[in-house]
Short mmCIF file of C-alpha atoms in Angstrom, two decimals:
data_model
loop_
_atom_site.label_atom_id
_atom_site.label_comp_id
_atom_site.label_asym_id
_atom_site.label_seq_id
_atom_site.Cartn_x
_atom_site.Cartn_y
_atom_site.Cartn_z
CA UNK A 1 -102.89 -5.40 -94.24
CA UNK A 2 -103.89 -8.78 -92.78
CA UNK A 3 -101.13 -11.26 -92.08
CA UNK A 4 -101.30 -15.02 -91.47
CA UNK A 5 -101.35 -16.31 -87.92
CA UNK A 6 -97.63 -16.89 -87.32
CA UNK A 7 -96.71 -19.84 -85.10
CA UNK A 8 -93.06 -20.28 -84.14
CA UNK A 9 -92.06 -23.88 -83.35
CA UNK A 10 -88.76 -24.95 -81.79
CA UNK A 11 -87.13 -27.41 -79.40
CA UNK A 12 -84.24 -26.40 -77.14
CA UNK A 13 -81.96 -27.94 -74.55
CA UNK A 14 -82.21 -26.95 -70.89
CA UNK A 15 -79.48 -24.37 -71.51
CA UNK A 16 -81.27 -22.87 -74.50
CA UNK A 17 -79.53 -24.41 -77.52
CA UNK A 18 -81.14 -25.55 -80.76
CA UNK A 19 -78.34 -27.96 -81.63
CA UNK A 20 -74.76 -28.87 -80.81
CA UNK A 21 -71.76 -28.45 -83.11
CA UNK A 22 -71.43 -32.10 -84.11
CA UNK A 23 -71.82 -33.33 -87.69
CA UNK A 24 -75.24 -34.87 -87.03
CA UNK A 25 -78.38 -33.01 -86.08
CA UNK A 26 -79.02 -33.18 -82.31
CA UNK A 27 -82.45 -34.72 -81.76
CA UNK A 28 -84.08 -32.75 -78.97
CA UNK A 29 -87.69 -33.86 -79.37
CA UNK A 30 -89.07 -37.21 -78.32
CA UNK A 31 -90.87 -39.55 -80.77
CA UNK A 32 -94.20 -38.49 -79.29
CA UNK A 33 -93.32 -34.83 -79.82
CA UNK A 34 -92.24 -35.43 -83.41
CA UNK A 35 -95.74 -36.82 -83.94
CA UNK A 36 -97.23 -33.68 -82.34
CA UNK A 37 -95.18 -31.52 -84.71
CA UNK A 38 -96.48 -33.59 -87.61
CA UNK A 39 -100.02 -32.90 -86.39
CA UNK A 40 -99.33 -29.17 -86.25
CA UNK A 41 -97.83 -29.25 -89.75
CA UNK A 42 -100.98 -30.92 -91.02
CA UNK A 43 -103.11 -28.14 -89.51
CA UNK A 44 -101.40 -25.18 -91.21
CA UNK A 45 -101.43 -23.71 -94.69
CA UNK A 46 -97.69 -23.20 -94.97
CA UNK A 47 -94.41 -24.11 -93.25
CA UNK A 48 -91.39 -21.81 -93.34
CA UNK A 49 -87.71 -22.38 -92.64
CA UNK A 50 -84.75 -20.13 -93.31
CA UNK A 51 -82.09 -20.77 -95.93
CA UNK A 52 -79.59 -21.63 -93.18
CA UNK A 53 -81.78 -24.50 -92.04
CA UNK A 54 -81.94 -25.88 -95.58
CA UNK A 55 -78.15 -25.68 -95.88
CA UNK A 56 -77.46 -27.21 -92.47
CA UNK A 57 -80.18 -29.86 -92.17
CA UNK A 58 -81.40 -30.53 -95.72
CA UNK A 59 -84.96 -31.05 -94.42
CA UNK A 60 -87.87 -32.47 -96.40
CA UNK A 61 -90.44 -30.60 -94.25
CA UNK A 62 -93.36 -32.94 -94.87
CA UNK A 63 -96.52 -34.15 -93.19
CA UNK A 64 -95.45 -37.73 -92.55
CA UNK A 65 -98.74 -39.30 -91.49
CA UNK A 66 -100.71 -40.72 -94.45
CA UNK A 67 -103.90 -40.35 -92.41
CA UNK A 68 -103.28 -36.65 -91.82
CA UNK A 69 -102.48 -36.07 -95.48
CA UNK A 70 -105.66 -37.89 -96.45
CA UNK A 71 -107.67 -35.73 -94.03
CA UNK A 72 -106.24 -32.59 -95.64
CA UNK A 73 -107.29 -33.80 -99.07
CA UNK A 74 -110.76 -34.71 -97.76
CA UNK A 75 -111.07 -31.13 -96.50
CA UNK A 76 -110.27 -29.77 -99.95
CA UNK A 77 -106.68 -28.82 -99.07
CA UNK A 78 -103.45 -29.79 -100.82
CA UNK A 79 -101.90 -32.99 -99.52
CA UNK A 80 -98.96 -31.00 -98.15
CA UNK A 81 -98.80 -27.44 -96.84
CA UNK A 82 -96.99 -24.87 -98.96
CA UNK A 83 -93.25 -24.93 -98.20
CA UNK A 84 -91.63 -21.51 -97.80
CA UNK A 85 -88.06 -20.34 -97.38
CA UNK A 86 -86.32 -16.99 -97.20
CA UNK A 87 -82.89 -16.10 -98.59
CA UNK A 88 -81.47 -12.67 -99.22
CA UNK A 89 -78.78 -14.02 -101.54
CA UNK A 90 -80.81 -16.65 -103.39
CA UNK A 91 -77.72 -18.84 -103.19
CA UNK A 92 -79.27 -22.22 -102.43
CA UNK A 93 -78.55 -25.78 -103.47
CA UNK A 94 -81.01 -26.69 -106.26
CA UNK A 95 -80.64 -30.39 -105.37
CA UNK A 96 -81.72 -29.97 -101.73
CA UNK A 97 -84.56 -32.25 -100.63
CA UNK A 98 -86.68 -29.21 -99.72
CA UNK A 99 -87.34 -28.50 -103.43
CA UNK A 100 -88.03 -32.08 -104.52
CA UNK A 101 -90.42 -33.41 -101.88
CA UNK A 102 -93.93 -32.46 -100.86
CA UNK A 103 -96.13 -29.96 -102.65
CA UNK A 104 -95.66 -26.39 -103.81
CA UNK A 105 -92.66 -24.28 -102.76
CA UNK A 106 -91.99 -20.56 -102.67
CA UNK A 107 -88.73 -18.69 -102.15
CA UNK A 108 -88.83 -15.10 -100.92
CA UNK A 109 -85.68 -13.18 -101.72
CA UNK A 110 -84.29 -9.86 -102.92
CA UNK A 111 -84.25 -8.63 -106.51
CA UNK A 112 -80.63 -9.74 -106.90
CA UNK A 113 -81.33 -12.97 -105.05
CA UNK A 114 -84.14 -13.76 -107.47
CA UNK A 115 -81.76 -13.48 -110.43
CA UNK A 116 -79.35 -15.90 -108.78
CA UNK A 117 -82.06 -18.39 -107.74
CA UNK A 118 -83.53 -18.49 -111.22
CA UNK A 119 -80.08 -18.95 -112.75
CA UNK A 120 -79.50 -21.89 -110.41
CA UNK A 121 -82.77 -23.48 -111.46
CA UNK A 122 -84.39 -23.48 -108.03
CA UNK A 123 -87.64 -25.45 -108.34
CA UNK A 124 -89.92 -22.94 -106.62
CA UNK A 125 -92.00 -19.86 -107.18
CA UNK A 126 -89.34 -17.17 -106.71
CA UNK A 127 -90.78 -13.94 -105.26
CA UNK A 128 -88.49 -10.88 -105.08
CA UNK A 129 -89.28 -8.39 -102.30
CA UNK A 130 -87.07 -5.51 -103.45
CA UNK A 131 -83.59 -4.46 -102.43
CA UNK A 132 -83.92 -6.06 -99.00
CA UNK A 133 -86.02 -8.68 -97.28
CA UNK A 134 -89.15 -7.29 -95.64
CA UNK A 135 -91.12 -9.57 -93.31
CA UNK A 136 -94.30 -7.52 -93.49
CA UNK A 137 -94.33 -7.60 -97.29
CA UNK A 138 -93.61 -11.31 -97.18
CA UNK A 139 -96.49 -12.01 -94.80
CA UNK A 140 -98.87 -9.82 -96.80
CA UNK A 141 -97.95 -11.72 -99.97
CA UNK A 142 -98.48 -15.08 -98.27
CA UNK A 143 -101.88 -13.94 -97.00
CA UNK A 144 -103.20 -12.09 -100.05
CA UNK A 145 -101.65 -14.00 -102.95
CA UNK A 146 -101.08 -17.46 -101.53
CA UNK A 147 -104.14 -17.57 -99.26
CA UNK A 148 -102.11 -18.58 -96.20
CA UNK A 149 -104.04 -18.09 -92.96
CA UNK A 150 -101.82 -20.15 -90.62
CA UNK A 151 -98.05 -20.19 -91.01
CA UNK A 152 -95.78 -22.51 -89.03
CA UNK A 153 -92.16 -21.32 -88.72
CA UNK A 154 -89.62 -24.01 -87.86
CA UNK A 155 -86.46 -21.93 -87.78
CA UNK A 156 -83.76 -21.26 -87.55
CA UNK A 157 -82.87 -19.03 -84.66
CA UNK A 158 -82.26 -15.95 -86.79
CA UNK A 159 -85.73 -16.21 -88.35
CA UNK A 160 -87.36 -16.69 -84.94
CA UNK A 161 -85.45 -13.72 -83.55
CA UNK A 162 -86.51 -11.43 -86.39
CA UNK A 163 -90.18 -12.38 -86.18
CA UNK A 164 -90.27 -11.97 -82.40
CA UNK A 165 -88.44 -8.65 -82.31
CA UNK A 166 -90.59 -7.24 -85.13
CA UNK A 167 -93.75 -8.20 -83.24
CA UNK A 168 -94.98 -10.52 -85.98
CA UNK A 169 -95.18 -13.83 -84.11
CA UNK A 170 -98.65 -14.73 -82.80
CA UNK A 171 -97.55 -17.77 -80.84
CA UNK A 172 -94.40 -19.54 -79.66
CA UNK A 173 -94.52 -23.32 -79.23
CA UNK A 174 -91.37 -24.19 -77.32
CA UNK A 175 -90.32 -27.71 -76.38
CA UNK A 176 -87.79 -28.07 -73.56
CA UNK A 177 -85.59 -31.18 -73.75
CA UNK A 178 -83.92 -32.67 -70.64
CA UNK A 179 -80.31 -32.33 -71.71
CA UNK A 180 -77.51 -29.77 -71.79
CA UNK A 181 -75.32 -28.71 -74.72
CA UNK A 182 -72.91 -26.34 -72.99
CA UNK A 183 -71.06 -25.33 -76.18
CA UNK A 184 -70.88 -21.54 -76.64
CA UNK A 185 -70.43 -22.04 -80.39
CA UNK A 186 -73.69 -24.00 -80.74
CA UNK A 187 -76.75 -22.21 -82.16
CA UNK A 188 -79.28 -20.71 -79.77
CA UNK A 189 -82.98 -20.22 -80.34
CA UNK A 190 -82.98 -16.44 -79.88
CA UNK A 191 -80.21 -13.93 -80.44
CA UNK A 192 -79.83 -10.36 -79.19
CA UNK A 193 -82.61 -7.98 -80.16
CA UNK A 194 -85.24 -5.49 -79.08
CA UNK A 195 -87.79 -7.88 -77.63
CA UNK A 196 -91.02 -6.81 -75.95
CA UNK A 197 -90.75 -5.63 -72.39
CA UNK A 198 -92.66 -7.49 -69.73
CA UNK A 199 -93.89 -11.06 -69.82
CA UNK A 200 -95.47 -13.20 -72.50
CA UNK A 201 -98.72 -14.97 -71.68
CA UNK A 202 -98.53 -18.69 -70.98
CA UNK A 203 -101.26 -20.51 -72.90
CA UNK A 204 -100.43 -24.15 -72.14
CA UNK A 205 -97.88 -26.49 -70.62
CA UNK A 206 -97.92 -30.19 -71.48
CA UNK A 207 -95.50 -33.03 -70.77
CA UNK A 208 -94.88 -35.18 -73.84
CA UNK A 209 -92.74 -38.13 -72.83
CA UNK A 210 -89.59 -36.64 -71.29
CA UNK A 211 -89.97 -33.22 -72.93
CA UNK A 212 -92.30 -30.34 -72.00
CA UNK A 213 -94.29 -28.25 -74.47
CA UNK A 214 -94.89 -24.62 -73.51
CA UNK A 215 -97.11 -22.35 -75.59
CA UNK A 216 -96.81 -18.58 -75.22
CA UNK A 217 -98.32 -15.57 -76.93
CA UNK A 218 -96.83 -12.05 -76.97
CA UNK A 219 -98.68 -9.32 -75.12
CA UNK A 220 -96.88 -6.04 -75.91
CA UNK A 221 -98.77 -3.60 -78.18
CA UNK A 222 -97.20 -2.37 -81.37
CA UNK A 223 -95.72 1.09 -81.68
CA UNK A 224 -97.06 3.86 -83.87
CA UNK A 225 -98.95 2.83 -86.97
CA UNK A 226 -97.31 -0.60 -87.26
CA UNK A 227 -99.55 -3.33 -85.81
CA UNK A 228 -98.07 -6.19 -83.83
CA UNK A 229 -99.38 -9.71 -83.39
CA UNK A 230 -100.34 -8.76 -79.83
CA UNK A 231 -102.52 -5.96 -81.22
CA UNK A 232 -104.63 -8.64 -82.87
CA UNK A 233 -104.91 -10.63 -79.63
CA UNK A 234 -106.06 -7.60 -77.65
CA UNK A 235 -108.50 -6.43 -80.32
CA UNK A 236 -109.99 -9.92 -80.42
CA UNK A 237 -110.58 -9.61 -76.67
CA UNK A 238 -112.29 -6.23 -77.20
CA UNK A 239 -114.61 -7.91 -79.71
CA UNK A 240 -115.39 -10.65 -77.18
CA UNK A 241 -116.27 -7.98 -74.62
CA UNK A 242 -118.59 -6.32 -77.14
CA UNK A 243 -120.56 -9.54 -77.32
CA UNK A 244 -121.19 -9.28 -73.56
CA UNK A 245 -123.04 -5.97 -73.83
CA UNK A 246 -126.73 -5.84 -72.94
CA UNK A 247 -128.53 -5.36 -76.29
CA UNK A 248 -129.78 -1.92 -77.21
CA UNK A 249 -131.78 -0.36 -80.02
CA UNK A 250 -130.22 3.06 -79.48
CA UNK A 251 -126.50 2.41 -78.97
CA UNK A 252 -123.73 0.19 -80.25
CA UNK A 253 -122.28 -2.76 -78.36
CA UNK A 254 -118.56 -2.11 -77.95
CA UNK A 255 -115.71 -3.64 -75.95
CA UNK A 256 -112.49 -1.92 -74.89
CA UNK A 257 -109.19 -2.86 -73.25
CA UNK A 258 -106.39 -0.59 -71.99
CA UNK A 259 -102.93 -2.19 -72.25
CA UNK A 260 -99.57 -0.84 -71.08
CA UNK A 261 -96.53 -0.86 -73.36
CA UNK A 262 -95.11 -3.96 -71.63
CA UNK A 263 -98.30 -5.93 -72.31
CA UNK A 264 -99.89 -5.51 -68.87
CA UNK A 265 -103.66 -5.16 -69.00
CA UNK A 266 -104.62 -2.02 -67.09
CA UNK A 267 -108.41 -2.15 -67.48
CA UNK A 268 -111.27 -3.41 -69.61
CA UNK A 269 -114.92 -2.51 -70.09
CA UNK A 270 -117.93 -2.76 -72.36
CA UNK A 271 -120.97 -0.68 -73.27
CA UNK A 272 -123.76 -0.46 -70.68
CA UNK A 273 -121.60 -2.25 -68.15
CA UNK A 274 -122.91 -2.61 -64.59
CA UNK A 275 -125.73 -0.32 -63.57
CA UNK A 276 -124.96 2.47 -66.06
CA UNK A 277 -127.24 2.14 -69.13
CA UNK A 278 -125.38 4.80 -71.15
CA UNK A 279 -121.72 4.16 -70.34
CA UNK A 280 -119.48 3.58 -73.33
CA UNK A 281 -116.84 0.85 -73.45
CA UNK A 282 -113.78 3.12 -73.44
CA UNK A 283 -115.34 5.23 -70.69
CA UNK A 284 -116.01 2.13 -68.57
CA UNK A 285 -112.48 0.84 -69.03
CA UNK A 286 -110.72 4.15 -68.33
CA UNK A 287 -112.83 4.66 -65.20
CA UNK A 288 -111.17 1.52 -63.75
CA UNK A 289 -107.63 2.68 -64.53
CA UNK A 290 -105.69 4.81 -62.08
CA UNK A 291 -105.56 8.27 -63.70
CA UNK A 292 -102.14 8.87 -62.08
CA UNK A 293 -100.66 5.67 -63.52
CA UNK A 294 -97.61 6.75 -65.58
CA UNK A 295 -98.11 3.72 -67.83
CA UNK A 296 -101.14 5.37 -69.44
CA UNK A 297 -98.86 7.65 -71.45
CA UNK A 298 -97.43 4.65 -73.28
CA UNK A 299 -100.59 2.56 -73.32
CA UNK A 300 -102.82 1.47 -76.18
CA UNK A 301 -106.62 1.48 -76.06
CA UNK A 302 -108.24 -1.34 -78.01
CA UNK A 303 -111.84 -0.64 -78.98
CA UNK A 304 -114.02 -2.83 -81.18
CA UNK A 305 -115.55 0.36 -82.63
CA UNK A 306 -113.88 3.67 -83.36
CA UNK A 307 -114.11 5.86 -80.20
CA UNK A 308 -116.93 8.38 -80.48
CA UNK A 309 -116.34 12.02 -81.35
CA UNK A 310 -119.75 13.25 -80.18
CA UNK A 311 -122.43 11.80 -77.92
CA UNK A 312 -125.79 12.86 -76.54
CA UNK A 313 -125.65 11.02 -73.22
CA UNK A 314 -122.50 12.62 -71.74
CA UNK A 315 -120.58 15.85 -72.34
CA UNK A 316 -117.22 14.16 -73.02
CA UNK A 317 -116.93 11.77 -75.98
CA UNK A 318 -114.67 8.77 -75.71
CA UNK A 319 -112.04 10.20 -78.04
CA UNK A 320 -111.63 13.12 -75.63
CA UNK A 321 -111.57 10.83 -72.58
CA UNK A 322 -108.75 8.83 -74.16
CA UNK A 323 -106.70 11.95 -74.87
CA UNK A 324 -107.36 13.37 -71.42
CA UNK A 325 -106.09 10.10 -69.91
CA UNK A 326 -102.79 10.62 -71.73
CA UNK A 327 -103.17 7.66 -74.09
CA UNK A 328 -101.76 8.29 -77.56
CA UNK A 329 -102.41 5.05 -79.43
CA UNK A 330 -105.75 3.43 -80.32
CA UNK A 331 -106.42 0.20 -82.22
CA UNK A 332 -109.92 -0.40 -83.55
CA UNK A 333 -111.77 -2.76 -85.87
CA UNK A 334 -114.12 -0.44 -87.76
CA UNK A 335 -115.08 3.19 -88.21
CA UNK A 336 -118.31 4.44 -86.63
CA UNK A 337 -121.16 4.53 -89.17
CA UNK A 338 -123.75 7.31 -89.34
CA UNK A 339 -126.38 5.19 -87.57
CA UNK A 340 -126.70 7.50 -84.57
CA UNK A 341 -124.26 10.36 -85.26
CA UNK A 342 -123.79 11.90 -88.70
CA UNK A 343 -120.19 12.27 -89.90
CA UNK A 344 -118.81 10.61 -86.80
CA UNK A 345 -115.03 10.84 -86.90
CA UNK A 346 -113.43 9.96 -83.59
CA UNK A 347 -110.20 9.12 -85.40
CA UNK A 348 -109.84 12.74 -86.52
CA UNK A 349 -110.33 13.97 -82.94
CA UNK A 350 -107.69 11.53 -81.74
CA UNK A 351 -105.27 12.45 -84.53
CA UNK A 352 -105.69 16.17 -83.80
CA UNK A 353 -104.81 15.39 -80.19
CA UNK A 354 -101.60 13.65 -81.20
CA UNK A 355 -102.80 10.04 -81.03
CA UNK A 356 -102.15 7.33 -83.60
CA UNK A 357 -105.18 5.33 -84.74
CA UNK A 358 -104.66 1.86 -86.22
CA UNK A 359 -107.57 0.11 -87.94
CA UNK A 360 -107.45 -3.68 -88.33
CA UNK A 361 -110.27 -4.35 -90.82
CA UNK A 362 -109.92 -8.12 -90.54
CA UNK A 363 -111.80 -7.78 -87.22
CA UNK A 364 -114.63 -5.68 -88.64
CA UNK A 365 -117.15 -8.49 -89.05
CA UNK A 366 -116.43 -9.79 -85.56
CA UNK A 367 -116.98 -6.32 -84.12
CA UNK A 368 -120.18 -5.83 -86.11
CA UNK A 369 -121.71 -9.15 -85.06
CA UNK A 370 -123.32 -7.97 -81.78
CA UNK A 371 -124.62 -4.89 -83.67
CA UNK A 372 -126.19 -6.70 -86.61
CA UNK A 373 -129.69 -5.64 -85.55
CA UNK A 374 -128.63 -1.99 -85.84
CA UNK A 375 -126.99 -2.41 -89.24
CA UNK A 376 -129.76 -4.19 -91.06
CA UNK A 377 -127.90 -7.48 -90.78
#
């Protein structure tokens, strides 16, 4: 199921703390950075904080700029983004400022937590998720029911940790403040957990007064049938590669990327690449990878179109090439239609060979775009 784009936002000290242990909130951002955060808030559909943040900081979580609020209204959006919180217990202060400022609010909780929140008179749409909190169900509900396409998460550390370790964060916007906290009892941004191996990709660094903004995106593929945020990034790249293909009336335009489990790109390719007029995208990409590379066994192939099961131009279809390379996970945007091959089913070939195939249909139109002339579009 599609999820919103999840953007984690936080400011930390040089030694990695979100706050100190004093009675007042430690202000880590500069005035200029607070204005940047306000701009980001104005650009999203919803802002989420955990119940602990509401208890500790009693935030209003608003877009403060009248001009930005007016621009949202002019664009047909609510004046304020939807405000979201998460609490397993539902035990929250009904007088907190979070509930009584801004626009609409939603509380995601458990079945028991929902009973408690309603009894307390929490002024929000209370959504129970079952016996336990489930981030994937929560994100699906935000996307499908609430229409949220961009979600800004402002903490706390436990929420950030869960979203990162579950592979659900699309972007981390981290501000580094030039001070130390040095108190082992103070809260940190990230706690222990099973984070992705390897390195995240740096998207931007920007000084803002005396603080520095760093934007990162995760790179590690998901595991098994569960998609990660990085799966969406890599499949988007495969769709971009498909748009680079020389046009053809007899073959699809497809892009492919091979990515190791730690997020390292091993190879990429696209249909009819170079001097080969019949090469397929997955074939072109795998030809650039070292066949003895042990990382192939844990790699994921991203292909804008389902790998072929049969082809006229070469004896080995792409599904077989992927299996022969040792790859056992494939992420694709759409299933191959019967345009050139009847009953094409590369996914079945891959599954029979022990591979997992993940389809992300939210990328289907992007993958079809360079093939519109073949699809009657």
